[in-house]
Amino acid sequence: MPQAHRVRYPLHFHIAWLFLLLITVFAAVSIIYNDRQASRMLLSASQSLFGRIGEQTAQRVNALYGGSSTVVDLLAQHDFARAGSLQARLASLPYLVRALQSQPAQSAIYAGDARGDFFLLRRYDAATMKARFAPPPGTVWLVQSVERPAGSVVGRYLFFDAALNPLGQKDDPGYLFDARQRPWYAAALARERVAATAPYVFFTTREVGTTLARRTDDGNAVVAVDITLSALSSALAAERITPGTELALVDGQQRVVAYRDPARVVQADGERGFRLVETASFGVPALTATLAPGAGTHRVSASGRAWQGHMAPIALPGGGQLTLLLAAPEDELLADARRVRRETVMIAIGLLALMVPFAVWLSRLASSPLTALTREARDIQALRFDKPVAVSSFITEIDELAQAMGVMKSTIRQFLDIGGALASERNFDALLARILGETVHIAAAHGGVIYLRESDGKLAPAQVRWEESAPRHLPPPLAPDAGHPAAEAVRTGRTISTTHSVATLTEWFEGMAEFPHAMTLIAIPLIDRRGAPLGVLLILEDDRDALGGQRTVGPELVALIEAVSGSAAAAIDTQRLIAEQKALLEAFIQLVAGAIDAKSPYTGGHCQRVPVLTQMLADAACEADRGPWADFDLNAEEREALRIAAWLHDCGKVTTPEYVVDKATKLETLYDRIHEIRTRFEVLKSQAELAYWQGLAAGGTSEELAVVRDAELARLDDDFAFVAQCNVGGEYMAPDKIERLRAIAARTWRRTLSDRIGISHEERLRKAAVPEPELPVDEPLLADKPEHIIARSPHDALPQGFGFTMRMPEHLYHRGELYNLSVARGTLTAEERYKINEHIVQTIVMLEKLPFPRHLASVPELAGGHHEKMDGTGYPKGLSRDEMSVPARMMAIADIFEALTAVDRPYKEGKRLSESLAIMARMAQEAHVDATLFRLFIESGVYRRYAMLYLQPGQIDMVDEAALLAGL
């Protein structure tokens, strides 16, 4: 289909619109950014203000509670708290008045004792108390007293003037108040320090407050102070930062205890009097929304408006907590930001109107000469470099662009040539020679030198060229602080261009060439990707032209050589990096293998010797010129994969616990548990001794009791010796031995201490499966307890998707004492043997996760097959001979032979050659190892060459090779 016609416009039209668009975008972005920044700063300032209000409120609360706490502490130590009668308490009235006046928020001081007596002092308030008490005129202080002499109750009110002169008293038979039933009394008895009640509505004054109480040292009385929270409501009213800001204090039950309008905090509650209003029913949705998200500052929505909400918890000195709720409307907080935004928009519109004519003029000025440059760019795009660029303009930048495009044409052609040359070279020395030769050719120079920086900082010459050939002599290395231009270029990191006499050149480049006259040296540092110097590219330019006149090396030539040096540095760095990465990979692989060998003395140098033996067998197969291996060969990449796989064939052992690999006895874990069993036997022996003395005390005869005691001690010694022998695991556990173990286990010993304290969290969870018995308890001498079984978690399951066929035990570990002591051969249980064998599973899983290059993709298969058998009965995948590659079968032979002959295993001596090969011959006959490869192993003499390198002289004996190979 024909391409749809596109509407196109002149260049100056696009430039004008682009210019205007940029101005518009800049104005819009500036307006939006300024608005957001102003909003952010205002909100941030508001959040800081919220935090300050919270801190001030907390300070007020702490001051309110703290001063009264001191009063309560002093009252608890005063004689008033221990007074036994009304008269004795009235004697402390002046002290109580001063204490009450010391804190303005205190409304009452009182005390109650264990007999039920109660004494209260409060300032008389006619507005709230006159109807109830009807005091005499001039009453300033009111005392409420309850006494309980001889089972009766005497309640009365006493009235005093400002000077504490008594004005009268009134008995009230209905005043039966019992402080012992009040929450503040119970709370004070339960604590050693001051206890605080949750805020509530005082019955007498209808004020919101809290009670601070403390018991006396003897616990027979409790003193208390009522604190009103009305001052907090007044403080909150003064903290409103905008007209619509809402502040409130709520308690732990989300009830409002302080608000700018205190009357809204309390509401009637039927027969119970009055109660605090809950936040949800308070009628201020913004505060309810602020309470929901949690502590700190957050954005909430309420009443169709967005609010900045803030929650600040306030810990109370006597226990409990209050929470400050603060909500401010965002539209009020951001009012100034919105005004600034409107003004900024108007200014931007005015500036845009002024810039339209200027944009049109500027676009026409710049567009006219660009059409010609467009044609030149198309020529460069098509790689046509035959014609020079002939474009000029009165605009300096466009004119310089035209000149630069002309230079660019020739430079691109040169770079294409040298880039292709560098990209095609793989050998490092040949690459350096190619770089130097191409650079000398482009620069039309007489010669040059490439210096590479060594680890000690010296500059060593790597390539030299003079005229058309490489001289036989290299210039001497350069010290980092030498006065040579090359050393200076490395030190400064910039190009050095200087002219030097024949004498200086001869000194610096002795034996390299004959210098007829002075020359200019251009030293360009070769910088790698990280900005570090690799070396120096040094070019020797002739200081005279073809007619013998003076010649100046211009900046264009220097720039060209610098550009070429950049490509050269990248090529050198790449080649070096590839070599260093290979060396790093090799070193890391050997580090892992060495770490595995160092992890346990039971592996020794296995991981370091198997690669050597595998490589020797692979070389023998490649060198064979007849038989089944005549056509076998491995290229360099396949050899690298085999070498890496051999080094990593046991990398999964890093996951195998050392106490499993190193398990020397049946009961050993992180320590040998035979010591626990020994202690139980010691307990039984002590009990036998105790029985002897108890029998004597009961009137028994010493001779008869001694016979019983000695027989029991001998039996215990014999039984423990048998258990200890079983723990060693040196002999086969016949059925009769297992029966005797069970008989010994049936004996009991008495445990009087809990075995569920002082243990780890994991062990405590295992024990929790069975209820703890009452102590003391008789337990079997040997047992398989539920906590001995460690369940297999999904994390410990056999990985799926890899083709593993290993049979996995039900449990991860079974540490039962009978279960372990009954192991028929060796010291390992089925679970522990699986854990050791599992290392090959982990090897495969670990290696499969590594992003090996394509030529190393076979490493997991090669490393993971050395425990497979040719008949398919091996592990972990149960592969047969035809399912395994030849290198994998080679590694299996190397792994077995190294393990049989190793001399650095602490649990065994290395076998002699004849013994080891006889075992492997039987394995070949039984299709456990590749018989054809084993024949090559014998006939090529690989086993003997390896033995001369790694075996002890006493291990190297005569081997009847014909007899070994006869059955294959």
mmCIF file of N, CA and C in Angstrom, residues 464-531:
data_model
loop_
_atom_site.group_PDB
_atom_site.id
_atom_site.type_symbol
_atom_site.label_atom_id
_atom_site.label_comp_id
_atom_site.label_asym_id
_atom_site.label_seq_id
_atom_site.Cartn_x
_atom_site.Cartn_y
_atom_site.Cartn_z
ATOM 1 N N VAL A 464 57.077 -1.987 20.127
ATOM 2 C CA VAL A 464 57.886 -0.891 19.578
ATOM 3 C C VAL A 464 57.836 -0.977 18.052
ATOM 4 N N ARG A 465 57.750 0.184 17.423
ATOM 5 C CA ARG A 465 57.766 0.213 15.951
ATOM 6 C C ARG A 465 58.571 1.424 15.507
ATOM 7 N N TRP A 466 59.472 1.181 14.508
ATOM 8 C CA TRP A 466 60.249 2.278 13.927
ATOM 9 C C TRP A 466 60.249 2.104 12.422
ATOM 10 N N GLU A 467 59.771 3.134 11.760
ATOM 11 C CA GLU A 467 59.582 3.078 10.314
ATOM 12 C C GLU A 467 58.631 1.922 9.971
ATOM 13 N N GLU A 468 59.089 0.912 9.256
ATOM 14 C CA GLU A 468 58.191 -0.147 8.798
ATOM 15 C C GLU A 468 58.384 -1.467 9.538
ATOM 16 N N SER A 469 59.210 -1.505 10.566
ATOM 17 C CA SER A 469 59.481 -2.787 11.227
ATOM 18 C C SER A 469 59.627 -2.573 12.734
ATOM 19 N N ALA A 470 59.659 -3.670 13.436
ATOM 20 C CA ALA A 470 59.860 -3.635 14.886
ATOM 21 C C ALA A 470 61.338 -3.818 15.175
ATOM 22 N N PRO A 471 61.970 -2.903 15.904
ATOM 23 C CA PRO A 471 63.403 -3.023 16.208
ATOM 24 C C PRO A 471 63.672 -4.192 17.151
ATOM 25 N N ARG A 472 64.938 -4.639 17.124
ATOM 26 C CA ARG A 472 65.311 -5.778 17.974
ATOM 27 C C ARG A 472 65.434 -5.378 19.437
ATOM 28 N N HIS A 473 65.716 -4.126 19.719
ATOM 29 C CA HIS A 473 65.916 -3.696 21.094
ATOM 30 C C HIS A 473 64.711 -2.885 21.575
ATOM 31 N N LEU A 474 64.321 -3.097 22.832
ATOM 32 C CA LEU A 474 63.240 -2.339 23.459
ATOM 33 C C LEU A 474 63.841 -1.241 24.330
ATOM 34 N N PRO A 475 63.179 -0.097 24.407
ATOM 35 C CA PRO A 475 63.659 0.933 25.324
ATOM 36 C C PRO A 475 63.516 0.452 26.773
ATOM 37 N N PRO A 476 64.279 1.019 27.684
ATOM 38 C CA PRO A 476 64.215 0.558 29.078
ATOM 39 C C PRO A 476 62.876 0.927 29.730
ATOM 40 N N PRO A 477 62.484 0.195 30.784
ATOM 41 C CA PRO A 477 61.252 0.551 31.531
ATOM 42 C C PRO A 477 61.401 1.929 32.167
ATOM 43 N N LEU A 478 60.291 2.530 32.477
ATOM 44 C CA LEU A 478 60.266 3.874 33.045
ATOM 45 C C LEU A 478 59.727 3.827 34.467
ATOM 46 N N ALA A 479 60.408 4.529 35.362
ATOM 47 C CA ALA A 479 59.906 4.658 36.726
ATOM 48 C C ALA A 479 58.725 5.628 36.743
ATOM 49 N N PRO A 480 57.816 5.489 37.717
ATOM 50 C CA PRO A 480 56.636 6.377 37.746
ATOM 51 C C PRO A 480 56.977 7.851 37.868
ATOM 52 N N ASP A 481 58.115 8.160 38.526
ATOM 53 C CA ASP A 481 58.471 9.568 38.721
ATOM 54 C C ASP A 481 59.532 10.047 37.736
ATOM 55 N N ALA A 482 59.726 9.316 36.641
ATOM 56 C CA ALA A 482 60.739 9.712 35.660
ATOM 57 C C ALA A 482 60.290 10.989 34.945
ATOM 58 N N GLY A 483 61.273 11.695 34.342
ATOM 59 C CA GLY A 483 60.962 12.914 33.608
ATOM 60 C C GLY A 483 60.556 12.654 32.179
ATOM 61 N N HIS A 484 60.334 11.431 31.825
ATOM 62 C CA HIS A 484 59.949 11.042 30.467
ATOM 63 C C HIS A 484 58.518 11.498 30.184
ATOM 64 N N PRO A 485 58.199 11.914 28.941
ATOM 65 C CA PRO A 485 56.815 12.323 28.615
ATOM 66 C C PRO A 485 55.795 11.223 28.900
ATOM 67 N N ALA A 486 56.164 9.953 28.690
ATOM 68 C CA ALA A 486 55.223 8.865 28.946
ATOM 69 C C ALA A 486 54.861 8.798 30.425
ATOM 70 N N ALA A 487 55.866 8.912 31.302
ATOM 71 C CA ALA A 487 55.595 8.881 32.747
ATOM 72 C C ALA A 487 54.767 10.093 33.168
ATOM 73 N N GLU A 488 55.059 11.242 32.567
ATOM 74 C CA GLU A 488 54.297 12.447 32.911
ATOM 75 C C GLU A 488 52.844 12.324 32.473
ATOM 76 N N ALA A 489 52.611 11.701 31.302
ATOM 77 C CA ALA A 489 51.233 11.511 30.821
ATOM 78 C C ALA A 489 50.446 10.626 31.772
ATOM 79 N N VAL A 490 51.081 9.591 32.338
ATOM 80 C CA VAL A 490 50.393 8.713 33.298
ATOM 81 C C VAL A 490 50.104 9.461 34.585
ATOM 82 N N ARG A 491 51.075 10.250 35.045
ATOM 83 C CA ARG A 491 50.888 10.978 36.309
ATOM 84 C C ARG A 491 49.764 12.004 36.205
ATOM 85 N N THR A 492 49.708 12.725 35.082
ATOM 86 C CA THR A 492 48.740 13.818 34.949
ATOM 87 C C THR A 492 47.418 13.357 34.349
ATOM 88 N N GLY A 493 47.421 12.238 33.645
ATOM 89 C CA GLY A 493 46.205 11.768 33.007
ATOM 90 C C GLY A 493 45.818 12.557 31.777
ATOM 91 N N ARG A 494 46.771 13.298 31.181
ATOM 92 C CA ARG A 494 46.471 14.086 29.983
ATOM 93 C C ARG A 494 47.586 13.912 28.948
ATOM 94 N N THR A 495 47.269 14.300 27.731
ATOM 95 C CA THR A 495 48.214 14.137 26.626
ATOM 96 C C THR A 495 49.372 15.137 26.770
ATOM 97 N N ILE A 496 50.583 14.625 26.532
ATOM 98 C CA ILE A 496 51.786 15.464 26.590
ATOM 99 C C ILE A 496 52.398 15.504 25.185
ATOM 100 N N SER A 497 52.608 16.707 24.662
ATOM 101 C CA SER A 497 53.225 16.878 23.345
ATOM 102 C C SER A 497 54.418 17.809 23.504
ATOM 103 N N THR A 498 55.649 17.258 23.318
ATOM 104 C CA THR A 498 56.872 18.054 23.485
ATOM 105 C C THR A 498 57.876 17.667 22.413
ATOM 106 N N THR A 499 58.778 18.614 22.103
ATOM 107 C CA THR A 499 59.842 18.385 21.117
ATOM 108 C C THR A 499 61.164 18.218 21.852
ATOM 109 N N HIS A 500 61.969 17.188 21.426
ATOM 110 C CA HIS A 500 63.211 16.881 22.128
ATOM 111 C C HIS A 500 64.357 16.721 21.129
ATOM 112 N N SER A 501 65.541 16.978 21.626
ATOM 113 C CA SER A 501 66.755 16.920 20.793
ATOM 114 C C SER A 501 67.149 15.480 20.528
ATOM 115 N N VAL A 502 68.118 15.321 19.615
ATOM 116 C CA VAL A 502 68.613 13.993 19.265
ATOM 117 C C VAL A 502 69.254 13.322 20.478
ATOM 118 N N ALA A 503 69.990 14.108 21.281
ATOM 119 C CA ALA A 503 70.671 13.532 22.448
ATOM 120 C C ALA A 503 69.663 12.939 23.429
ATOM 121 N N THR A 504 68.603 13.677 23.668
ATOM 122 C CA THR A 504 67.587 13.183 24.606
ATOM 123 C C THR A 504 66.888 11.960 24.046
ATOM 124 N N LEU A 505 66.566 11.989 22.757
ATOM 125 C CA LEU A 505 65.894 10.843 22.135
ATOM 126 C C LEU A 505 66.773 9.606 22.192
ATOM 127 N N THR A 506 68.079 9.783 21.928
ATOM 128 C CA THR A 506 68.998 8.642 21.952
ATOM 129 C C THR A 506 69.106 8.063 23.353
ATOM 130 N N GLU A 507 69.076 8.928 24.365
ATOM 131 C CA GLU A 507 69.155 8.459 25.754
ATOM 132 C C GLU A 507 67.897 7.664 26.130
ATOM 133 N N TRP A 508 66.751 8.178 25.686
ATOM 134 C CA TRP A 508 65.492 7.528 26.065
ATOM 135 C C TRP A 508 65.243 6.246 25.271
ATOM 136 N N PHE A 509 65.651 6.226 24.008
ATOM 137 C CA PHE A 509 65.360 5.088 23.138
ATOM 138 C C PHE A 509 66.653 4.446 22.651
ATOM 139 N N GLU A 510 67.563 4.198 23.556
ATOM 140 C CA GLU A 510 68.881 3.662 23.216
ATOM 141 C C GLU A 510 68.745 2.333 22.479
ATOM 142 N N GLY A 511 69.438 2.270 21.311
ATOM 143 C CA GLY A 511 69.456 1.040 20.532
ATOM 144 C C GLY A 511 68.230 0.818 19.687
ATOM 145 N N MET A 512 67.251 1.706 19.757
ATOM 146 C CA MET A 512 66.025 1.480 18.995
ATOM 147 C C MET A 512 66.174 1.961 17.554
ATOM 148 N N ALA A 513 66.830 3.121 17.340
ATOM 149 C CA ALA A 513 66.963 3.667 15.984
ATOM 150 C C ALA A 513 67.967 4.803 15.996
ATOM 151 N N GLU A 514 68.346 5.241 14.779
ATOM 152 C CA GLU A 514 69.201 6.412 14.610
ATOM 153 C C GLU A 514 68.301 7.618 14.379
ATOM 154 N N PHE A 515 68.421 8.629 15.225
ATOM 155 C CA PHE A 515 67.570 9.807 15.109
ATOM 156 C C PHE A 515 68.356 10.913 14.413
ATOM 157 N N PRO A 516 67.929 11.310 13.183
ATOM 158 C CA PRO A 516 68.712 12.316 12.443
ATOM 159 C C PRO A 516 68.527 13.734 12.960
ATOM 160 N N HIS A 517 67.397 14.035 13.584
ATOM 161 C CA HIS A 517 67.149 15.388 14.069
ATOM 162 C C HIS A 517 66.090 15.322 15.167
ATOM 163 N N ALA A 518 65.782 16.482 15.689
ATOM 164 C CA ALA A 518 64.803 16.551 16.783
ATOM 165 C C ALA A 518 63.436 16.059 16.315
ATOM 166 N N MET A 519 62.676 15.537 17.285
ATOM 167 C CA MET A 519 61.341 15.027 16.977
ATOM 168 C C MET A 519 60.360 15.425 18.092
ATOM 169 N N THR A 520 59.093 15.434 17.687
ATOM 170 C CA THR A 520 58.018 15.719 18.648
ATOM 171 C C THR A 520 57.451 14.405 19.183
ATOM 172 N N LEU A 521 57.393 14.324 20.504
ATOM 173 C CA LEU A 521 56.821 13.135 21.152
ATOM 174 C C LEU A 521 55.402 13.473 21.611
ATOM 175 N N ILE A 522 54.455 12.639 21.203
ATOM 176 C CA ILE A 522 53.059 12.771 21.651
ATOM 177 C C ILE A 522 52.758 11.557 22.527
ATOM 178 N N ALA A 523 52.574 11.796 23.827
ATOM 179 C CA ALA A 523 52.304 10.719 24.790
ATOM 180 C C ALA A 523 50.842 10.807 25.224
ATOM 181 N N ILE A 524 50.046 9.802 24.867
ATOM 182 C CA ILE A 524 48.614 9.775 25.192
ATOM 183 C C ILE A 524 48.375 8.677 26.224
ATOM 184 N N PRO A 525 47.855 9.018 27.410
ATOM 185 C CA PRO A 525 47.578 7.967 28.404
ATOM 186 C C PRO A 525 46.443 7.062 27.933
ATOM 187 N N LEU A 526 46.603 5.770 28.150
ATOM 188 C CA LEU A 526 45.564 4.786 27.845
ATOM 189 C C LEU A 526 44.766 4.563 29.135
ATOM 190 N N ILE A 527 43.494 4.979 29.123
ATOM 191 C CA ILE A 527 42.649 4.952 30.319
ATOM 192 C C ILE A 527 41.583 3.873 30.152
ATOM 193 N N ASP A 528 41.411 3.052 31.201
ATOM 194 C CA ASP A 528 40.394 2.006 31.116
ATOM 195 C C ASP A 528 39.017 2.558 31.489
ATOM 196 N N ARG A 529 38.036 1.682 31.545
ATOM 197 C CA ARG A 529 36.654 2.107 31.800
ATOM 198 C C ARG A 529 36.480 2.728 33.175
ATOM 199 N N ARG A 530 37.332 2.364 34.101
ATOM 200 C CA ARG A 530 37.215 2.881 35.465
ATOM 201 C C ARG A 530 38.016 4.161 35.670
ATOM 202 N N GLY A 531 38.677 4.638 34.631
ATOM 203 C CA GLY A 531 39.460 5.854 34.742
ATOM 204 C C GLY A 531 40.874 5.635 35.218
#
